[in-house]
Amino acid sequence: MKNLSIEKFVSDVAELTKPDDIIWCDGSEKENETLISKMLKEGIFIELNQEKNPKSYLHRSDPNDVARTEHLTFICSKKEEDTGPTNNWSQPDQFKVKLNGLFDSAMEGRTMYIVPYLMGPEGSPYSQVGVQITDSPYVVANLRIMTRMGKRALDYLGESDNFVKGIHSTGDLSPDRRYIGHFPEERLIMSIGSGYGGNALLSKKCHSLRIASVIAREKNWLAEHMLILGIESPDGELTYISGAFPSASGKTNLALMKPPEGYKDWKAWTLGDDIAWFHIGKDDRLWAINPEAGFFGVAPGTNMKSNPNAIASLKKNAIFTNVAVTADGNPWWEGLTVDPPNNLTDWHGKLWKQDNGKAAHPNSRFTTAIYQTPSVSPKLDDPQGVPVSAMLFGGRRAKLTPLVYESFNWVHGVFIGATMGAETTAAAVGKVGVIRRDPMAMRPFCGYHMADYFSHWIKIGSSMVNPPRIFHVNWFRLDENGKFIWPGFGDNIRVLKWIVDRVKGRGKAIKTPIGYIPTPDALDINGLNISSSELAELLRVDNNAWLEEMKEIRTFFTSLGKKLPNDLLKELTNLETRLKA
Ligand code: SAT
Ligand code: MN
C-alpha cells in the first residue's frame, strides 16, 4: 500500500536536499544491523564492551552540539500573537525561505532516511503518526528506540495524510546555521544544523510537545512535559500520577523509582518519563498515554542508588551519547561510581585526568527502550492509557518551596503550575542554576501563546466534575551548609504516599496560604535521618519570602500581556492577601 502524501513529501524534500540515495526505514532487525555496521565503520558509533553491554554503543557528538538550543528554536505561526512572548517567532514564509536556503543540497553525498513513526500505542485513538526525513543514521537509531517506528506507523496511518512532517539535516553542525523551526498550522517541523536529541529527534519535543500542544488545544486535550507513574500499595490499591519537572530535574528518576527498604511491598510502575498526552474519558476522568517508547535520560548522577531500574534497563541495546568510557570499554559518567576508574577516556575521546573537568558531559544521555525497565507497567501499550488521579509540578529550588503542598482546587493548581520557578539545568545551552519561570515545565515546549495555554488548562479542568488533584513538590531544598535536606530518589515514595492518601480522602493536612501541607505526622519519615526541626523546615511556609516571589510572578504575568486569564490574576491577588493576613 502506498501513501501518496508521504511519497509527495519525500520527493519534494529529495529535490531540495539532493541526497545520494534514499532509504525507507521499516523498523526491522535486519535494517538496524545494517545501520549499526555502517555507523561502526564510519566512527559514528563506537563499540562498547559487547560482553558486558550487548548491542550497546557510544556516540560522541560535535562538542558544539550537546544540548537544546532554545534561542535557535522558532514557532512560526501565521500570526505572531499565536506564538506569544515565551517563544521566538518568525514569519512562516520568510523563515521557510531562509531554511530552504540552508537545506538546499544539504544531503549531497549523504543518505536520506525516511522514518515513519507512531507516537502512542498501536490501536490507540490518541496515537499520532509522524514522518521524519533525516540524513543522520544516529537519529534513525535513536528514533527506533524512542518511538514505534517503521511499518507499524505506516499500518496505523493507512492512506491518510494526517501525519506530522519533519525535515532534518545535521547540515554542517555550525551553530550559525542551526535552526529548529515549527510551523504549527502545517504540522511541519524543519530542523537543521544539530544532531542533539531535542533538536534532532523530531518526534520528541518538536512533535509530541510543540506541535501536539497546538493540536491538543484545538481538540480539547493536553500534551504535557510529564512523567506517568503507577503507585501500588501493599493492599493492591493502584493510583496513577503524572508529574511535570523541567529537563534534568529528576523526572526519569521519579518515573523509574524503586521503593526503598521499608516500602518493599509497594510497587511503582513506569509508564513514561518525559511526555504525556491526556484525554478526558467517558467516565469523566483524565486518561494519559505516553506517546514515546524509550528514555532519552540524563546519564550523570544515575547509579544503583539513585535509579537502579535505569541501570538495569541499560544493560543491553542502549545508545550512550557523550559519556566517558572505561579502559575495558564500559560506559561511565560522574556519579555512576563514587570514584572514577583509572584510565578513563572522556567524552571528547581523550585520556581523562582528574583536573580535566568532567569526564562525561553534564548533559550526556542514554537511549533505551522502556520495555527494558524492570518497573515497566503492564498498561504501557494499553490503547486507552491510564486514569490519572494526581498531577505534580516541581522544579529545583534550593529555598522557598516546601517538600510538598496541594492546591485548593483545579484553578489554584493551574496557578501553581503556571507560576513554577526552577533553576536552569545543563539540558539547554545557557547559564545553569538561574531561577526562571518555567510554567508546567513547558516554557521551551509550548507551541503557542503561554497565556492561551493557561486558559486551555483552566478549560480542561472545568469540563470535568472530578479533575485530578494538583500538587507541588520540591526534592531539592538545601540546608545552610548546602546539603540536601530530603533524601530524595526512592524515598520520594513517602511523599507520593501522602499524595495518594489525599486523593483517597484520608491524608491529614494543614491549610496554609499557599495550599495544604502535610501535618508532621502525616508524612512517614520512619527510618530516615531527618530531625523534627528539619521536617519543619522542609514544610515551612515563609510568608515574607513568598511575598517577594509574588513580585516575580506579577512581572512574569505582566510579560504575558492581556491574554492572561483573569482567573490567574485573581489567584495571585488572593494569595497575596492570604500571605499578608
Ligand atoms: O530536549 S531533550 O529531549 O533532548 C532532553 C530534555 O531537555 O528533556
Ligand atoms: Mn524533557
Coordinates of C-alpha atoms and ligand atoms in Angstrom, one line a residue:
M1 CA 0.0 0.0 0.0
K2 CA 1.4 3.4 -1.0
N3 CA 0.7 6.6 0.9
L4 CA 0.7 9.2 -1.8
S5 CA 1.0 12.1 0.7
I6 CA 4.2 10.6 2.1
E7 CA 5.6 9.9 -1.4
K8 CA 5.0 13.5 -2.4
F9 CA 6.6 14.8 0.8
V10 CA 9.6 12.7 0.3
S11 CA 10.1 13.6 -3.4
D12 CA 9.8 17.3 -2.6
V13 CA 12.4 17.1 0.2
A14 CA 14.7 15.0 -2.0
E15 CA 14.5 17.5 -4.8
L16 CA 15.6 20.2 -2.4
T17 CA 18.2 18.4 -0.4
K18 CA 19.7 16.2 -3.2
P19 CA 20.7 13.1 -1.3
D20 CA 22.8 10.4 -3.0
D21 CA 20.3 7.8 -2.0
I22 CA 17.1 7.2 -0.1
I23 CA 16.3 4.5 2.4
W24 CA 12.8 3.9 3.6
C25 CA 13.0 2.5 7.2
D26 CA 10.8 -0.4 8.0
G27 CA 11.9 -0.8 11.6
S28 CA 13.2 -4.4 11.1
E29 CA 16.0 -6.0 13.0
K30 CA 18.0 -6.5 9.8
E31 CA 17.7 -2.9 8.9
N32 CA 19.0 -1.9 12.3
E33 CA 22.0 -4.3 12.0
T34 CA 23.0 -2.8 8.6
L35 CA 22.7 0.7 10.0
I36 CA 24.8 -0.2 13.1
S37 CA 27.6 -1.7 11.0
K38 CA 27.7 1.4 8.8
M39 CA 27.9 3.6 11.8
L40 CA 30.7 1.5 13.4
K41 CA 32.6 1.7 10.1
E42 CA 32.2 5.4 9.9
G43 CA 33.0 6.0 13.6
I44 CA 29.6 7.4 14.4
F45 CA 29.1 4.6 16.8
I46 CA 31.9 3.2 19.0
E47 CA 31.5 -0.4 20.2
L48 CA 31.3 -0.8 23.9
N49 CA 32.4 -3.9 25.7
Q50 CA 29.9 -6.3 24.0
E51 CA 30.1 -8.9 26.7
K52 CA 29.0 -6.5 29.4
N53 CA 26.9 -4.2 27.2
P54 CA 25.5 -6.4 24.3
K55 CA 24.4 -4.3 21.3
S56 CA 25.2 -1.0 23.1
Y57 CA 27.2 1.8 21.5
L58 CA 28.8 5.1 22.3
H59 CA 28.3 8.2 20.2
R60 CA 30.4 11.3 20.6
S61 CA 28.7 14.4 19.3
D62 CA 30.3 17.6 18.0
P63 CA 31.4 19.4 21.1
N64 CA 29.3 22.4 19.9
D65 CA 26.2 20.3 19.8
V66 CA 25.4 18.9 23.2
A67 CA 22.1 20.4 24.4
R68 CA 18.9 22.0 23.1
T69 CA 19.4 25.5 21.7
E70 CA 16.3 27.4 22.7
H71 CA 17.5 30.7 21.2
L72 CA 17.6 29.0 17.8
T73 CA 14.1 27.4 18.1
F74 CA 11.2 29.1 16.5
I75 CA 7.5 28.8 16.4
C76 CA 6.3 30.2 13.1
S77 CA 2.6 30.6 13.5
K78 CA 0.9 32.7 10.8
K79 CA 0.2 35.3 13.5
E80 CA 2.8 36.4 15.9
E81 CA 0.2 36.8 18.7
D82 CA -0.4 33.0 18.5
T83 CA 3.2 32.3 19.3
G84 CA 3.5 34.6 22.4
P85 CA 6.3 36.2 24.2
T86 CA 7.9 33.0 25.6
N87 CA 8.7 31.7 22.1
N88 CA 10.8 33.0 19.3
W89 CA 8.6 33.9 16.3
S90 CA 9.4 34.3 12.7
Q91 CA 7.0 34.9 9.8
P92 CA 6.5 31.4 8.3
D93 CA 7.1 32.2 4.6
Q94 CA 10.2 34.2 5.3
F95 CA 11.6 31.6 7.7
K96 CA 10.9 28.9 5.2
V97 CA 12.9 30.8 2.6
K98 CA 15.8 31.0 5.0
L99 CA 15.6 27.4 5.9
N100 CA 15.1 26.2 2.4
G101 CA 18.3 28.0 1.6
L102 CA 20.2 26.0 4.2
F103 CA 18.5 22.7 3.2
D104 CA 19.4 23.3 -0.5
S105 CA 21.7 20.4 -1.4
A106 CA 22.3 19.7 2.3
M107 CA 22.2 16.0 1.7
E108 CA 24.6 15.8 -1.3
G109 CA 26.9 12.9 -0.7
R110 CA 24.6 11.6 2.1
T111 CA 21.9 9.1 2.5
M112 CA 18.4 10.3 3.2
Y113 CA 16.4 8.2 5.7
I114 CA 12.6 8.2 5.7
V115 CA 11.4 7.3 9.2
P116 CA 7.7 6.9 9.8
Y117 CA 7.0 6.7 13.5
L118 CA 4.0 6.2 15.7
M119 CA 3.6 8.2 18.9
G120 CA 1.4 6.2 21.3
P121 CA 0.3 2.6 21.4
E122 CA -0.8 0.7 18.3
G123 CA -4.6 0.8 18.1
S124 CA -5.0 3.8 20.3
P125 CA -7.4 6.5 19.1
Y126 CA -5.0 9.0 20.8
S127 CA -1.8 8.0 18.9
Q128 CA -0.3 10.1 16.1
V129 CA 1.9 9.4 13.2
G130 CA 4.9 11.5 12.1
V131 CA 7.3 11.0 9.2
Q132 CA 10.8 12.3 9.9
I133 CA 13.2 12.7 7.0
T134 CA 16.8 12.8 8.2
D135 CA 20.4 12.4 7.0
S136 CA 21.6 11.2 10.4
P137 CA 21.9 7.5 11.0
Y138 CA 22.4 8.3 14.7
V139 CA 18.9 9.9 14.7
V140 CA 17.4 6.9 13.0
A141 CA 18.9 4.5 15.6
N142 CA 17.5 6.7 18.4
L143 CA 14.1 7.0 16.8
R144 CA 14.0 3.3 16.6
I145 CA 14.2 3.1 20.4
M146 CA 12.3 6.2 21.3
T147 CA 9.2 5.6 19.0
R148 CA 7.3 2.7 17.5
M149 CA 8.9 3.2 14.1
G150 CA 8.7 1.8 10.6
K151 CA 6.0 -0.5 9.2
R152 CA 3.8 -0.2 12.4
A153 CA 3.4 3.5 11.9
L154 CA 2.6 3.1 8.2
D155 CA 0.0 0.5 9.0
Y156 CA -1.6 2.8 11.6
L157 CA -1.7 5.7 9.0
G158 CA -3.0 3.8 6.0
E159 CA -3.7 6.2 3.1
S160 CA -4.3 9.2 5.4
D161 CA -2.5 12.4 5.1
N162 CA -2.9 13.1 8.8
F163 CA 0.8 13.0 9.9
V164 CA 3.3 15.4 11.2
K165 CA 6.1 16.2 8.7
G166 CA 9.7 16.5 10.0
I167 CA 12.6 17.5 7.8
H168 CA 16.0 17.2 9.5
S169 CA 19.6 17.6 8.4
T170 CA 22.7 17.9 10.5
G171 CA 23.9 20.4 7.9
D172 CA 27.4 21.5 8.8
L173 CA 26.7 21.5 12.6
S174 CA 27.6 25.1 12.8
P175 CA 25.6 27.0 15.4
D176 CA 25.4 29.9 13.0
R177 CA 23.4 27.8 10.6
R178 CA 21.3 25.9 13.1
Y179 CA 17.6 26.4 13.4
I180 CA 14.7 24.4 14.7
G181 CA 11.5 25.8 13.1
H182 CA 7.9 24.7 13.8
F183 CA 5.0 25.5 11.5
P184 CA 2.0 24.5 13.7
E185 CA -0.7 25.3 11.2
E186 CA 1.0 23.0 8.6
R187 CA 2.1 20.4 11.2
L188 CA 5.6 20.8 9.9
I189 CA 9.0 20.8 11.6
M190 CA 12.3 21.8 9.9
S191 CA 15.5 21.3 11.8
I192 CA 19.0 21.9 10.5
G193 CA 22.5 22.1 12.0
S194 CA 22.2 19.9 15.1
G195 CA 22.2 16.2 15.8
Y196 CA 21.3 16.6 19.5
G197 CA 18.3 14.8 21.0
G198 CA 15.7 17.5 21.5
N199 CA 16.8 19.4 18.4
A200 CA 17.0 16.4 16.1
L201 CA 14.7 13.6 17.3
L202 CA 11.7 15.5 16.0
S203 CA 9.3 13.0 17.4
K204 CA 10.1 14.2 20.9
K205 CA 9.9 17.9 21.9
C206 CA 9.1 19.2 18.4
H207 CA 6.2 16.9 17.6
S208 CA 5.0 15.5 20.9
L209 CA 5.0 18.8 22.7
R210 CA 5.3 21.9 20.5
I211 CA 3.1 20.7 17.6
A212 CA 0.9 18.4 19.7
S213 CA 0.2 21.1 22.2
V214 CA -1.4 23.2 19.4
I215 CA -3.4 20.2 18.2
A216 CA -4.4 19.4 21.8
R217 CA -5.7 23.0 22.2
E218 CA -7.9 22.6 19.1
K219 CA -9.2 19.1 20.0
N220 CA -9.6 19.6 23.8
W221 CA -6.9 17.5 25.2
L222 CA -3.5 18.1 26.8
A223 CA 0.1 17.5 25.6
E224 CA 2.4 17.8 28.6
H225 CA 6.0 17.6 29.6
M226 CA 5.1 14.9 32.2
L227 CA 6.1 11.5 33.5
I228 CA 3.5 8.9 34.2
L229 CA 3.8 6.6 37.2
G230 CA 1.5 4.0 38.9
I231 CA 1.8 3.5 42.6
E232 CA 0.5 0.3 44.0
S233 CA 0.0 0.0 47.8
P234 CA 0.5 -3.3 49.7
D235 CA -3.2 -4.0 49.5
G236 CA -3.3 -3.6 45.8
E237 CA -4.7 -0.1 45.5
L238 CA -3.3 1.4 42.3
T239 CA -3.1 5.2 41.8
Y240 CA -1.7 6.9 38.7
I241 CA 0.2 10.1 39.0
S242 CA 1.7 12.4 36.4
G243 CA 4.4 15.0 37.0
A244 CA 6.0 18.0 35.2
F245 CA 9.5 18.9 36.0
P246 CA 12.0 20.8 33.9
S247 CA 14.6 18.9 31.9
A248 CA 17.3 17.3 34.1
S249 CA 15.4 17.7 37.3
G250 CA 14.8 14.1 38.3
K251 CA 11.9 13.1 36.1
T252 CA 13.5 9.9 34.9
N253 CA 14.5 9.0 38.5
L254 CA 10.9 9.5 39.7
A255 CA 9.4 7.7 36.8
L256 CA 11.6 4.7 37.3
M257 CA 11.6 4.8 41.1
K258 CA 12.2 1.7 43.1
P259 CA 10.6 1.6 46.5
P260 CA 13.3 1.5 49.2
E261 CA 13.7 -0.8 52.2
G262 CA 10.6 -0.4 54.4
Y263 CA 8.5 0.1 51.3
K264 CA 9.3 -3.3 49.8
D265 CA 5.7 -4.3 49.5
W266 CA 4.8 -1.2 47.5
K267 CA 5.2 -1.2 43.7
A268 CA 5.9 1.6 41.4
W269 CA 5.0 1.1 37.7
T270 CA 6.7 3.1 35.0
L271 CA 4.6 4.4 32.1
G272 CA 6.7 7.3 30.9
D273 CA 9.5 9.7 31.9
D274 CA 9.0 12.7 29.7
I275 CA 5.8 13.3 27.8
A276 CA 2.1 12.6 28.5
W277 CA -0.9 13.1 26.4
F278 CA -4.2 13.4 28.3
H279 CA -7.7 12.9 27.1
I280 CA -10.9 13.3 29.0
G281 CA -12.5 9.8 29.2
K282 CA -16.2 9.0 29.0
D283 CA -16.0 8.3 32.8
D284 CA -15.1 12.0 33.4
R285 CA -11.6 11.1 34.4
L286 CA -8.3 12.3 32.8
W287 CA -6.6 9.4 30.9
A288 CA -2.9 9.5 30.0
I289 CA -0.8 7.8 27.4
N290 CA 2.9 8.1 26.9
P291 CA 3.5 8.8 23.2
E292 CA 7.1 7.6 23.4
A293 CA 8.6 4.1 23.7
G294 CA 12.0 4.9 25.1
F295 CA 14.0 7.0 27.5
F296 CA 16.5 9.7 26.5
G297 CA 17.8 10.2 30.0
V298 CA 20.5 12.2 31.6
A299 CA 23.4 9.9 32.5
P300 CA 25.3 11.8 35.2
G301 CA 24.0 11.1 38.6
T302 CA 22.4 7.8 37.5
N303 CA 23.5 5.0 39.7
M304 CA 22.4 1.9 41.7
K305 CA 21.1 4.2 44.5
S306 CA 19.5 7.0 42.5
N307 CA 18.0 4.9 39.8
P308 CA 18.5 1.1 39.9
N309 CA 15.8 0.5 37.4
A310 CA 17.5 2.8 34.8
I311 CA 20.8 1.0 35.4
A312 CA 19.0 -2.4 34.8
S313 CA 17.4 -1.1 31.6
L314 CA 20.8 0.0 30.3
K315 CA 22.3 -3.5 30.2
K316 CA 21.8 -4.0 26.5
N317 CA 20.6 -2.3 23.3
A318 CA 21.4 1.1 24.6
I319 CA 22.9 4.2 23.0
F320 CA 25.2 6.3 25.1
T321 CA 25.9 9.9 23.9
N322 CA 28.9 11.9 25.2
V323 CA 29.6 9.7 28.2
A324 CA 33.1 8.6 29.2
V325 CA 34.4 5.0 28.7
T326 CA 36.5 2.8 31.0
A327 CA 39.6 1.1 29.9
D328 CA 37.6 -2.2 29.4
G329 CA 35.0 -0.5 27.2
N330 CA 32.2 0.2 29.7
P331 CA 30.3 3.5 29.8
W332 CA 31.0 5.8 32.7
W333 CA 29.7 9.1 34.0
E334 CA 30.1 11.2 37.1
G335 CA 28.1 9.7 39.9
L336 CA 28.0 6.2 38.4
T337 CA 30.6 5.1 40.9
V338 CA 32.0 7.0 43.9
D339 CA 35.5 7.2 42.4
P340 CA 36.3 7.4 38.8
P341 CA 38.1 4.3 37.5
N342 CA 41.7 4.5 36.2
N343 CA 42.4 5.2 32.5
L344 CA 39.1 6.8 31.6
T345 CA 38.5 8.2 28.2
D346 CA 36.5 11.4 28.4
W347 CA 33.5 12.4 26.2
H348 CA 35.9 14.1 23.7
G349 CA 37.8 10.8 23.3
K350 CA 40.9 11.9 25.2
L351 CA 42.5 10.2 28.1
W352 CA 40.9 11.9 31.2
K353 CA 42.8 13.4 34.0
Q354 CA 41.4 14.4 37.4
D355 CA 41.9 18.2 36.6
N356 CA 40.4 18.0 33.1
G357 CA 36.9 18.8 34.2
K358 CA 34.1 16.3 33.8
A359 CA 34.8 13.0 32.1
A360 CA 31.2 12.7 30.8
H361 CA 29.4 15.8 29.5
P362 CA 26.9 17.1 32.2
N363 CA 24.1 16.6 29.6
S364 CA 25.4 13.2 28.4
R365 CA 22.5 10.8 27.7
F366 CA 21.4 7.2 27.4
T367 CA 18.7 6.0 25.0
T368 CA 17.0 2.8 25.9
A369 CA 13.6 1.1 25.5
I370 CA 11.0 1.5 28.2
Y371 CA 10.3 -2.2 27.7
Q372 CA 13.7 -3.0 29.2
T373 CA 13.0 -1.4 32.6
P374 CA 12.1 -3.9 35.3
S375 CA 9.3 -1.5 36.5
V376 CA 7.6 -1.2 33.2
S377 CA 3.8 -1.0 33.6
P378 CA 1.7 -3.7 32.0
K379 CA -0.5 -0.8 30.9
L380 CA 2.2 0.8 28.7
D381 CA 0.6 -0.4 25.5
D382 CA -3.0 -0.1 26.6
P383 CA -4.7 2.0 23.9
Q384 CA -6.8 3.8 26.5
G385 CA -3.8 4.7 28.7
V386 CA -4.3 5.0 32.5
P387 CA -6.6 7.3 34.6
V388 CA -4.6 9.9 36.4
S389 CA -5.6 10.9 39.9
A390 CA -2.9 13.4 40.8
M391 CA -0.7 15.8 38.8
L392 CA 2.6 17.1 40.2
F393 CA 4.5 20.2 39.4
G394 CA 8.1 20.8 40.6
G395 CA 11.5 22.1 39.9
R396 CA 14.8 22.5 41.6
R397 CA 14.5 25.1 44.3
A398 CA 17.2 25.4 46.9
K399 CA 14.9 27.6 49.0
L400 CA 11.3 28.7 49.4
T401 CA 9.0 25.9 48.1
P402 CA 8.2 23.2 50.6
L403 CA 8.7 19.5 50.0
V404 CA 5.1 19.1 49.1
Y405 CA 1.8 21.1 49.0
E406 CA -1.6 20.6 47.5
S407 CA -3.7 23.1 45.6
F408 CA -7.1 24.1 46.9
N409 CA -8.8 23.3 43.6
W410 CA -8.1 23.0 39.9
V411 CA -7.7 26.7 39.1
H412 CA -5.4 27.2 42.0
G413 CA -3.5 24.2 40.8
V414 CA -3.2 25.7 37.4
F415 CA -1.9 28.8 39.1
I416 CA 0.7 26.7 40.9
G417 CA 1.8 25.1 37.6
A418 CA 1.8 28.4 35.7
T419 CA 4.0 30.2 38.3
M420 CA 6.5 27.4 38.7
G421 CA 10.0 28.6 39.1
A422 CA 13.0 26.4 38.7
E423 CA 16.8 26.6 38.5
T424 CA 18.1 26.1 34.9
T425 CA 20.0 22.9 34.1
A426 CA 22.5 21.6 31.5
A427 CA 19.7 20.3 29.3
A428 CA 19.7 23.6 27.4
V429 CA 22.5 25.8 26.3
G430 CA 22.9 28.7 28.7
K431 CA 23.7 29.5 32.3
V432 CA 23.0 26.8 34.8
G433 CA 21.3 27.4 38.2
V434 CA 19.5 30.6 37.5
I435 CA 15.8 30.6 38.6
R436 CA 13.4 31.2 35.7
R437 CA 9.7 30.9 35.4
D438 CA 9.0 27.6 33.7
P439 CA 5.3 27.2 33.7
M440 CA 4.2 23.5 33.8
A441 CA 7.9 22.8 32.8
M442 CA 6.6 23.8 29.3
R443 CA 8.3 27.1 28.7
P444 CA 10.6 25.7 26.0
F445 CA 8.0 23.3 24.6
C446 CA 4.6 25.1 24.4
G447 CA 3.8 25.6 20.7
Y448 CA 1.5 28.6 21.2
H449 CA 0.9 31.6 23.4
M450 CA 1.6 30.8 27.1
A451 CA -1.4 32.8 28.3
D452 CA -3.7 30.9 25.9
Y453 CA -2.2 27.7 27.2
F454 CA -3.2 28.6 30.8
S455 CA -6.7 29.3 29.6
H456 CA -6.8 25.9 27.9
W457 CA -5.7 24.2 31.2
I458 CA -8.5 26.0 33.1
K459 CA -11.0 24.9 30.4
I460 CA -9.9 21.3 30.6
G461 CA -10.4 21.2 34.3
S462 CA -13.7 22.9 34.3
S463 CA -15.0 20.4 31.8
M464 CA -14.6 17.6 34.4
V465 CA -16.5 17.1 37.6
N466 CA -13.6 15.4 39.2
P467 CA -10.3 16.6 37.6
P468 CA -7.1 15.2 39.1
R469 CA -5.8 16.9 42.2
I470 CA -2.8 19.1 41.7
F471 CA 0.3 19.1 43.9
H472 CA 3.7 20.9 44.0
V473 CA 6.8 19.0 45.1
N474 CA 10.4 20.1 45.7
W475 CA 13.0 17.4 46.5
F476 CA 15.9 19.9 46.2
R477 CA 15.7 22.0 49.4
L478 CA 19.2 22.8 50.8
D479 CA 20.2 23.4 54.4
E480 CA 22.5 26.2 55.5
N481 CA 25.5 24.0 54.6
G482 CA 24.3 23.5 51.1
K483 CA 23.3 19.9 51.7
F484 CA 20.0 18.4 50.5
I485 CA 17.6 18.0 53.4
W486 CA 15.4 15.4 51.8
P487 CA 17.0 12.1 50.8
G488 CA 15.0 12.0 47.5
F489 CA 15.1 9.2 45.0
G490 CA 13.3 6.0 46.2
D491 CA 12.3 7.8 49.4
N492 CA 10.2 10.2 47.4
I493 CA 7.6 7.4 47.6
R494 CA 6.9 8.7 51.1
V495 CA 5.7 11.9 49.6
L496 CA 3.7 10.1 46.9
K497 CA 2.1 8.0 49.7
W498 CA 0.8 11.2 51.3
I499 CA -0.4 12.4 47.8
V500 CA -2.3 9.1 47.3
D501 CA -3.7 9.4 50.8
R502 CA -5.0 12.9 50.0
V503 CA -6.5 11.7 46.7
K504 CA -8.3 8.9 48.7
G505 CA -9.6 11.4 51.2
R506 CA -7.6 10.2 54.2
G507 CA -4.3 12.2 54.3
K508 CA -4.0 14.7 57.0
A509 CA -3.2 18.3 56.1
I510 CA -2.8 21.8 57.4
K511 CA -4.2 24.8 55.4
T512 CA -1.5 27.4 54.7
P513 CA -1.7 30.5 52.4
I514 CA 0.0 28.6 49.5
G515 CA -2.0 25.4 49.8
Y516 CA -2.4 22.3 52.0
I517 CA 0.8 20.8 53.5
P518 CA 1.0 17.5 55.4
T519 CA 0.7 17.5 59.2
P520 CA 4.1 16.5 60.6
D521 CA 2.7 13.0 61.5
A522 CA 1.0 12.5 58.1
L523 CA 4.3 12.2 56.3
D524 CA 6.2 8.9 57.0
I525 CA 9.8 9.7 57.9
N526 CA 10.3 6.5 59.8
G527 CA 13.9 5.2 59.3
L528 CA 15.1 8.5 57.7
N529 CA 17.8 10.6 59.2
I530 CA 15.6 13.6 59.5
S531 CA 15.0 15.6 62.7
S532 CA 11.7 17.2 63.6
S533 CA 13.2 20.6 63.0
E534 CA 14.5 19.6 59.6
L535 CA 11.0 18.3 58.8
A536 CA 9.5 21.6 60.0
E537 CA 12.0 23.4 57.7
L538 CA 11.0 21.2 54.8
L539 CA 7.4 22.1 55.2
R540 CA 7.8 25.7 56.3
V541 CA 6.0 28.5 54.5
D542 CA 7.9 31.7 54.9
N543 CA 5.2 34.4 54.1
N544 CA 7.7 37.2 53.6
A545 CA 9.8 35.2 51.1
W546 CA 6.6 34.2 49.3
L547 CA 5.6 37.8 49.1
E548 CA 8.9 38.5 47.4
E549 CA 8.2 35.6 45.0
M550 CA 4.9 37.2 44.2
K551 CA 6.7 40.2 42.7
E552 CA 8.5 38.0 40.3
I553 CA 5.2 36.3 39.4
R554 CA 3.5 39.6 38.8
T555 CA 6.3 40.6 36.5
F556 CA 6.0 37.3 34.7
F557 CA 2.3 37.6 34.3
T558 CA 2.6 41.1 33.1
S559 CA 5.1 39.9 30.5
L560 CA 2.4 37.6 29.0
G561 CA 0.2 40.6 28.2
K562 CA -3.6 40.9 28.1
K563 CA -4.4 37.4 27.2
L564 CA -3.6 36.2 30.7
P565 CA -6.7 34.6 32.1
N566 CA -8.3 36.8 34.8
D567 CA -8.7 33.7 37.0
L568 CA -5.0 33.5 37.4
L569 CA -4.7 37.2 38.3
K570 CA -7.4 36.6 40.9
E571 CA -5.4 33.7 42.3
L572 CA -2.3 35.9 42.6
T573 CA -4.2 38.7 44.4
N574 CA -5.9 36.2 46.7
L575 CA -2.6 34.6 47.5
E576 CA -1.0 37.9 48.3
T577 CA -3.9 38.7 50.6
R578 CA -3.6 35.4 52.4
L579 CA 0.2 35.9 52.8
K580 CA -0.3 39.3 54.3
A581 CA -3.0 38.2 56.7
Ligands
SAT1 O1 15.2 18.0 24.8 S1 15.7 16.7 25.1 O2 14.7 15.8 24.7 O3 16.9 16.5 24.3 C1 16.1 16.5 26.7 C2 15.4 17.4 27.5 O4 15.8 18.5 27.7 O5 14.3 17.0 28.1
MN2 MN 12.2 16.6 28.9

